[in-house]
Short mmCIF file of C-alpha atoms in Angstrom, two decimals:
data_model
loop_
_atom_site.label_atom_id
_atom_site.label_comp_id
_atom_site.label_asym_id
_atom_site.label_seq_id
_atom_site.Cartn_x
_atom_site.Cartn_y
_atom_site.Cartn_z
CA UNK A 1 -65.26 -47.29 -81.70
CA UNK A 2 -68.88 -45.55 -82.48
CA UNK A 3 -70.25 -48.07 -79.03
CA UNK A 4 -67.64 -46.78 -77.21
CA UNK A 5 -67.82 -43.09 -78.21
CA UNK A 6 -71.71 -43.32 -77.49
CA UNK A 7 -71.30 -45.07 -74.53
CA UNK A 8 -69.12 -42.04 -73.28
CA UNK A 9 -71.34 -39.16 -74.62
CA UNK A 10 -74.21 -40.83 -73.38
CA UNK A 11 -72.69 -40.77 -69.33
CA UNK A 12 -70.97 -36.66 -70.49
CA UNK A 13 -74.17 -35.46 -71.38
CA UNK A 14 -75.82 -36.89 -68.27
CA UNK A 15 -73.32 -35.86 -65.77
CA UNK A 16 -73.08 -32.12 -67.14
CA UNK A 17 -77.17 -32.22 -67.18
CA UNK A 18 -77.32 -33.05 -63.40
CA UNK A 19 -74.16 -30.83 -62.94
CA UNK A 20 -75.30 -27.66 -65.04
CA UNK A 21 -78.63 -28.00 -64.66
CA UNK A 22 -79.08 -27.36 -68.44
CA UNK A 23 -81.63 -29.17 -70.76
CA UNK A 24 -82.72 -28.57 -74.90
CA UNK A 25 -78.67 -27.85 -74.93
CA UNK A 26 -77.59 -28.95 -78.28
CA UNK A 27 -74.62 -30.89 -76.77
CA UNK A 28 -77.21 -33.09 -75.56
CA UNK A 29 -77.77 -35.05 -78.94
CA UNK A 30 -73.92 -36.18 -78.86
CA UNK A 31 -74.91 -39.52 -78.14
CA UNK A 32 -77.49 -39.98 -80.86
CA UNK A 33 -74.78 -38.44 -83.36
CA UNK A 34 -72.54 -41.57 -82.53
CA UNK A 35 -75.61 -43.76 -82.63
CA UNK A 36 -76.29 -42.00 -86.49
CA UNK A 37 -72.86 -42.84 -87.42
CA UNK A 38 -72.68 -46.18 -86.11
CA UNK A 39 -75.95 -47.06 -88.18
CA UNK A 40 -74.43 -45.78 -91.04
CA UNK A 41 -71.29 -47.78 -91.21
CA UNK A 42 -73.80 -50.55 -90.76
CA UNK A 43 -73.95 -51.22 -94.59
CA UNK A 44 -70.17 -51.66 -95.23
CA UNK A 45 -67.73 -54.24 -95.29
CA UNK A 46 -64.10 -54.73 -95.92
CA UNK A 47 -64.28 -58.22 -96.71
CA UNK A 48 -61.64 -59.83 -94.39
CA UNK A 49 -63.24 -61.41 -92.16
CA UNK A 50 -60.37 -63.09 -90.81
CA UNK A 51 -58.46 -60.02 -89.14
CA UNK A 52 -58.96 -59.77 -85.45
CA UNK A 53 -60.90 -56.98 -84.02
CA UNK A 54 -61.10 -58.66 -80.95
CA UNK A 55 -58.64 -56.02 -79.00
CA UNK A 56 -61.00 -52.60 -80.31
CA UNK A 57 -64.14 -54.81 -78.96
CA UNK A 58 -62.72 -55.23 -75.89
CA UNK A 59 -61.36 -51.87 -74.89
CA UNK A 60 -64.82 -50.03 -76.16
CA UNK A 61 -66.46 -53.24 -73.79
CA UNK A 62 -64.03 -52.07 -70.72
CA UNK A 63 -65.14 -48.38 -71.34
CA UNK A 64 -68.50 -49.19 -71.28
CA UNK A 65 -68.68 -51.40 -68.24
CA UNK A 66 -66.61 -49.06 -66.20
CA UNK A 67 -68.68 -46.61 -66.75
CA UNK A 68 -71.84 -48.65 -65.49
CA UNK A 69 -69.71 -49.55 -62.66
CA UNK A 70 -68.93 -46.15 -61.52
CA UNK A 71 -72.16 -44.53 -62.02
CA UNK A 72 -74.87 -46.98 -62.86
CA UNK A 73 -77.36 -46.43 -65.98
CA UNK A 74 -76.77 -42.86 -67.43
CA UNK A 75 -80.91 -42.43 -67.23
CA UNK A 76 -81.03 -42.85 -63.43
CA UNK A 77 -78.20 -40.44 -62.24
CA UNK A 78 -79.22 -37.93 -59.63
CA UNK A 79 -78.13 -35.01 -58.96
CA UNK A 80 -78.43 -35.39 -55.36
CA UNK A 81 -76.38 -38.52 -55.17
CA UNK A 82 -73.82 -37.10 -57.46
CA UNK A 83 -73.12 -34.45 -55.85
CA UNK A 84 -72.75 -36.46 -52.51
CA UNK A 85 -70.34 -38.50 -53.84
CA UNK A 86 -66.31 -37.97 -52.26
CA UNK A 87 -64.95 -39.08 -55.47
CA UNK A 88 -66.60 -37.15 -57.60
CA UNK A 89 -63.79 -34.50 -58.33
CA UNK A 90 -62.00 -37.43 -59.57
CA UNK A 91 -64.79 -38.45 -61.42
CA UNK A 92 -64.91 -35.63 -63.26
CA UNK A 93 -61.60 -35.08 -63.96
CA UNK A 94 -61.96 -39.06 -65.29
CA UNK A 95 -64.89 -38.60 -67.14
CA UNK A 96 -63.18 -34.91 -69.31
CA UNK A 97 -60.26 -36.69 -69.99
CA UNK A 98 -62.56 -39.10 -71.82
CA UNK A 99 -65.07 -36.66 -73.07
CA UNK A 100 -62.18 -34.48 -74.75
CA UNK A 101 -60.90 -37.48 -76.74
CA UNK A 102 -63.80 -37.48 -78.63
CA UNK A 103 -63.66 -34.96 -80.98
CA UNK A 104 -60.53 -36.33 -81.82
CA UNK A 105 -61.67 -39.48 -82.65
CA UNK A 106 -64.24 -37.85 -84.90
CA UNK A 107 -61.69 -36.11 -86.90
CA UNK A 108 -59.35 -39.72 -87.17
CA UNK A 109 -62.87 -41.53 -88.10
CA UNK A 110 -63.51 -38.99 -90.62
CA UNK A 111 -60.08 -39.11 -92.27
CA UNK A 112 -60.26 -42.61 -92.44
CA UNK A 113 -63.27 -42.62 -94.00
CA UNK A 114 -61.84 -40.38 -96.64
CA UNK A 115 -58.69 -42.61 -97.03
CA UNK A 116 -61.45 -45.84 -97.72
CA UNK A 117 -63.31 -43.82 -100.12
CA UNK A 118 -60.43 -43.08 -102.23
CA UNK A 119 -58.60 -46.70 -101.69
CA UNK A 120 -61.85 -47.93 -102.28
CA UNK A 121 -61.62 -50.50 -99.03
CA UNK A 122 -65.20 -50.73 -98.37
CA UNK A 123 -68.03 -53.14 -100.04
CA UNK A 124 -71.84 -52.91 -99.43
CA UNK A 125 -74.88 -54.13 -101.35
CA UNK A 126 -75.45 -52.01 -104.17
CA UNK A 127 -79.20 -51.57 -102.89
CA UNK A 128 -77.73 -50.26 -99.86
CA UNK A 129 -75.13 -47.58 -100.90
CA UNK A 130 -77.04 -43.47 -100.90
CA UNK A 131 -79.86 -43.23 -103.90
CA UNK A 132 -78.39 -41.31 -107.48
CA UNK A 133 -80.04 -38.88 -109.52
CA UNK A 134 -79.47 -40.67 -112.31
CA UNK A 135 -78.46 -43.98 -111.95
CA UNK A 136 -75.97 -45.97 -114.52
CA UNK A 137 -78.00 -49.18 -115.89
CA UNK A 138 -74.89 -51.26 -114.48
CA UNK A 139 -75.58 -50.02 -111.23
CA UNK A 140 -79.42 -50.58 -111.75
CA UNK A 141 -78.55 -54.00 -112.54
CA UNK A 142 -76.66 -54.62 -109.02
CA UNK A 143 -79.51 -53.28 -107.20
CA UNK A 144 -81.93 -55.59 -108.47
CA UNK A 145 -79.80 -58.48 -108.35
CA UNK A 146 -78.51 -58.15 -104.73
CA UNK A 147 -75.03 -57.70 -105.64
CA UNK A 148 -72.03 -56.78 -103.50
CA UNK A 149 -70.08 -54.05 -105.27
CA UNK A 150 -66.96 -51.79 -104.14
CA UNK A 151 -67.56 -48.80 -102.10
CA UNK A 152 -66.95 -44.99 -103.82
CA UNK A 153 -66.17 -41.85 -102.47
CA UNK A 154 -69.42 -40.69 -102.67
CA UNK A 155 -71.10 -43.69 -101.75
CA UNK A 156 -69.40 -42.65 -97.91
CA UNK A 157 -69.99 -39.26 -97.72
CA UNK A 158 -72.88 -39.99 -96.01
CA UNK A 159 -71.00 -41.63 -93.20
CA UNK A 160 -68.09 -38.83 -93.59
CA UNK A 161 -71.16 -36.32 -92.62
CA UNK A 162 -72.78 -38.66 -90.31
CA UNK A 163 -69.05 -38.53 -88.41
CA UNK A 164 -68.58 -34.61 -88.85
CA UNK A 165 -71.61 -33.85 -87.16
CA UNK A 166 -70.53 -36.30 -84.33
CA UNK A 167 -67.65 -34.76 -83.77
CA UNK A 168 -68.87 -31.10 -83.69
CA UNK A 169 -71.65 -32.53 -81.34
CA UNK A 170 -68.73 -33.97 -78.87
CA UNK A 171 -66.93 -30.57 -79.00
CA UNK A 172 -70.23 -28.77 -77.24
CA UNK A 173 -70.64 -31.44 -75.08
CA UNK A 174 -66.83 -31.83 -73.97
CA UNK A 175 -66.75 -27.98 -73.56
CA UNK A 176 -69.72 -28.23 -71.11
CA UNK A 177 -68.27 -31.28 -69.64
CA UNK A 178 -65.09 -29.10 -68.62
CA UNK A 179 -67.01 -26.32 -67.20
CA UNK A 180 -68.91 -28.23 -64.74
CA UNK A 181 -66.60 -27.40 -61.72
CA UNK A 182 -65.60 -23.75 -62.39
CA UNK A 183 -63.80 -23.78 -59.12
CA UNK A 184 -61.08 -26.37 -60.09
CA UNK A 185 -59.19 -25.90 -63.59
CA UNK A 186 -60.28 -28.64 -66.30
CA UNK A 187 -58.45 -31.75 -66.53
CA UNK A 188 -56.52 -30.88 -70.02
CA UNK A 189 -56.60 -27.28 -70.10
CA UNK A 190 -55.42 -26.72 -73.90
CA UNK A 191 -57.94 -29.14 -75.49
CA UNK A 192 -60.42 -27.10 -73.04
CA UNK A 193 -59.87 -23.26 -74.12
CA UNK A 194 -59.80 -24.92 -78.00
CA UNK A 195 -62.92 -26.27 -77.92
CA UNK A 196 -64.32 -23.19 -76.30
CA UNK A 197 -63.00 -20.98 -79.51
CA UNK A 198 -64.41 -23.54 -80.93
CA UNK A 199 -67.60 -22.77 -80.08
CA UNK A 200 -67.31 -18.88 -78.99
CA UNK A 201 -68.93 -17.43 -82.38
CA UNK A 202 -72.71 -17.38 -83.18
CA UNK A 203 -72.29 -19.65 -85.85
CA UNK A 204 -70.93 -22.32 -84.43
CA UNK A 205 -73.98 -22.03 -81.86
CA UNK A 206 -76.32 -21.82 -84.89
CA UNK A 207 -74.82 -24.73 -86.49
CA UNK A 208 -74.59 -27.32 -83.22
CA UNK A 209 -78.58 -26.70 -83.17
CA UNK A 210 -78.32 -27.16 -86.61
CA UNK A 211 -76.60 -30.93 -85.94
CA UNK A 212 -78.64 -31.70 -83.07
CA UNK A 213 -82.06 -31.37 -85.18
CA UNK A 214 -80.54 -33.39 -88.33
CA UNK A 215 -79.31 -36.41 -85.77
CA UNK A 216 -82.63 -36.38 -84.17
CA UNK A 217 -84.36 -36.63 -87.40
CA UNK A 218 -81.84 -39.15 -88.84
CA UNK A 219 -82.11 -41.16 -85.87
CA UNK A 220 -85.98 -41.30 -86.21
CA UNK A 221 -85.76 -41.98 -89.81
CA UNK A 222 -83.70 -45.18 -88.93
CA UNK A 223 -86.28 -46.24 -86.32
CA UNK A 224 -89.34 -45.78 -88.97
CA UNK A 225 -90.63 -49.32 -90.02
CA UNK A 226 -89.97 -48.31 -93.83
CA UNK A 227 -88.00 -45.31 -93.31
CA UNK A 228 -84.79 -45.16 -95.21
CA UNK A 229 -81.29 -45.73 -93.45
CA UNK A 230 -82.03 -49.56 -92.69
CA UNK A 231 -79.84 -51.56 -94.75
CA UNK A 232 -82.16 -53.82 -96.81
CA UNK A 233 -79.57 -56.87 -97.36
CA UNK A 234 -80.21 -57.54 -93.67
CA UNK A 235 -83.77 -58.67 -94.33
CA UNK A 236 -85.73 -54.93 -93.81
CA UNK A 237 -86.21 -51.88 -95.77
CA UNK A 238 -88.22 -50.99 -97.98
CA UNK A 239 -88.25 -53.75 -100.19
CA UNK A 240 -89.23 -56.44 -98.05
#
């Protein structure tokens, strides 16, 4: 769901950049916020193995390739060529539909993610769940001896954040996304005005820039050869 969801932001935020004209928009870190959360469930399993997942692989790989199809690498589109294109009121109209499911998503993701914590669904490597301030001896024990141990609520609120912030990120960028062709009315008009209440108050605008600075910085943490975020039982981190 998080390849998909990037996938998608990543084409949104380029089409309403060549469309608008707009850059240092806040909307534009959408895509890293999906890559943030996707490296943050990267630590957690649910232990089954054995259910199929095939069918949610395969529709986030038909999203994905469809959108190469129809518009080639989101770093090369042109303005120029877009805007030549016959089909590109379609395209548009295609491209919000998508774009507006994706705060929605967020908000499912982030329930769900609430609903694990509590159920306690989720394992990870004890080394790998967030740091404590003071941390049990039990706990210290697991850490040192590699030890897969059940997921709490707190050990997800990073991810729970990691998913808030992409789905606040989305709602600026599907907003934008559904103003790019102020002559023709956007493609689902009621998910359009509410994300532009959404977003109509100076705090909101404060706190997109907000999320589009701590993505950035997450993201580069991740990338860091010893930074934190890489999950260590995968053979990196900071104890290898």
């Amino acid at each position: 769901v998080c390849n998909a969801a990037h996938s998608v932001s990543d084409y949104a935020a380029a089409v309403a950049a060549q469309a608008g004209g707009h850059d240092g928009q806040p909307w534009r870190s959408a895509s890293v916020a999906w890559q943030v959360t996707r490296n943050a469930t990267a630590a957690f399993e649910d232990g089954r193995w054995d259910r199929p997942a095939a069918d949610v692989v395969s529709r986030a790989a038909v999203i994905t390739a469809a959108l190469a199809r129809d518009l080639g690498p989101p770093q090369r589109l042109d303005v120029a060529v877009l805007r030549a294109r016959g089909d590109l009121p379609l395209l548009l109209t295609h491209l919000q539909q998508t774009a507006n499911q994706l705060p929605v998503i967020a908000g499912q993701l982030h329930a769900t993610t609430g609903r694990w914590g509590i159920e306690g669904r989720l394992r990870a490597h004890a080394r790998d769940l967030p740091a404590m301030d003071d941390m049990p001896e039990d706990r210290i024990r697991q850490v040192l001896a590699g030890q897969l141990v059940q997921a709490a609520h707190q050990d997800l609120a990073p991810l729970s954040a990691a998913v808030t912030r992409a789905g606040a990120l989305s709602t600026a960028l599907a907003a934008e996304l559904n103003q790019t062709t102020p002559d023709v009315p956007p493609a689902q008009p009621r998910l359009a005005a509410y994300y532009a209440d959404r977003l109509a108050t100076q705090h909101a605008a404060a706190q997109m820039t907000s999320d589009a600075r701590h993505v950035q910085q997450a993201l580069a943490a991740t990338r860091a050869p010893f930074g934190p975020g890489q999950p260590h039982s995968r053979g990196y981190g900071p104890d290898r």
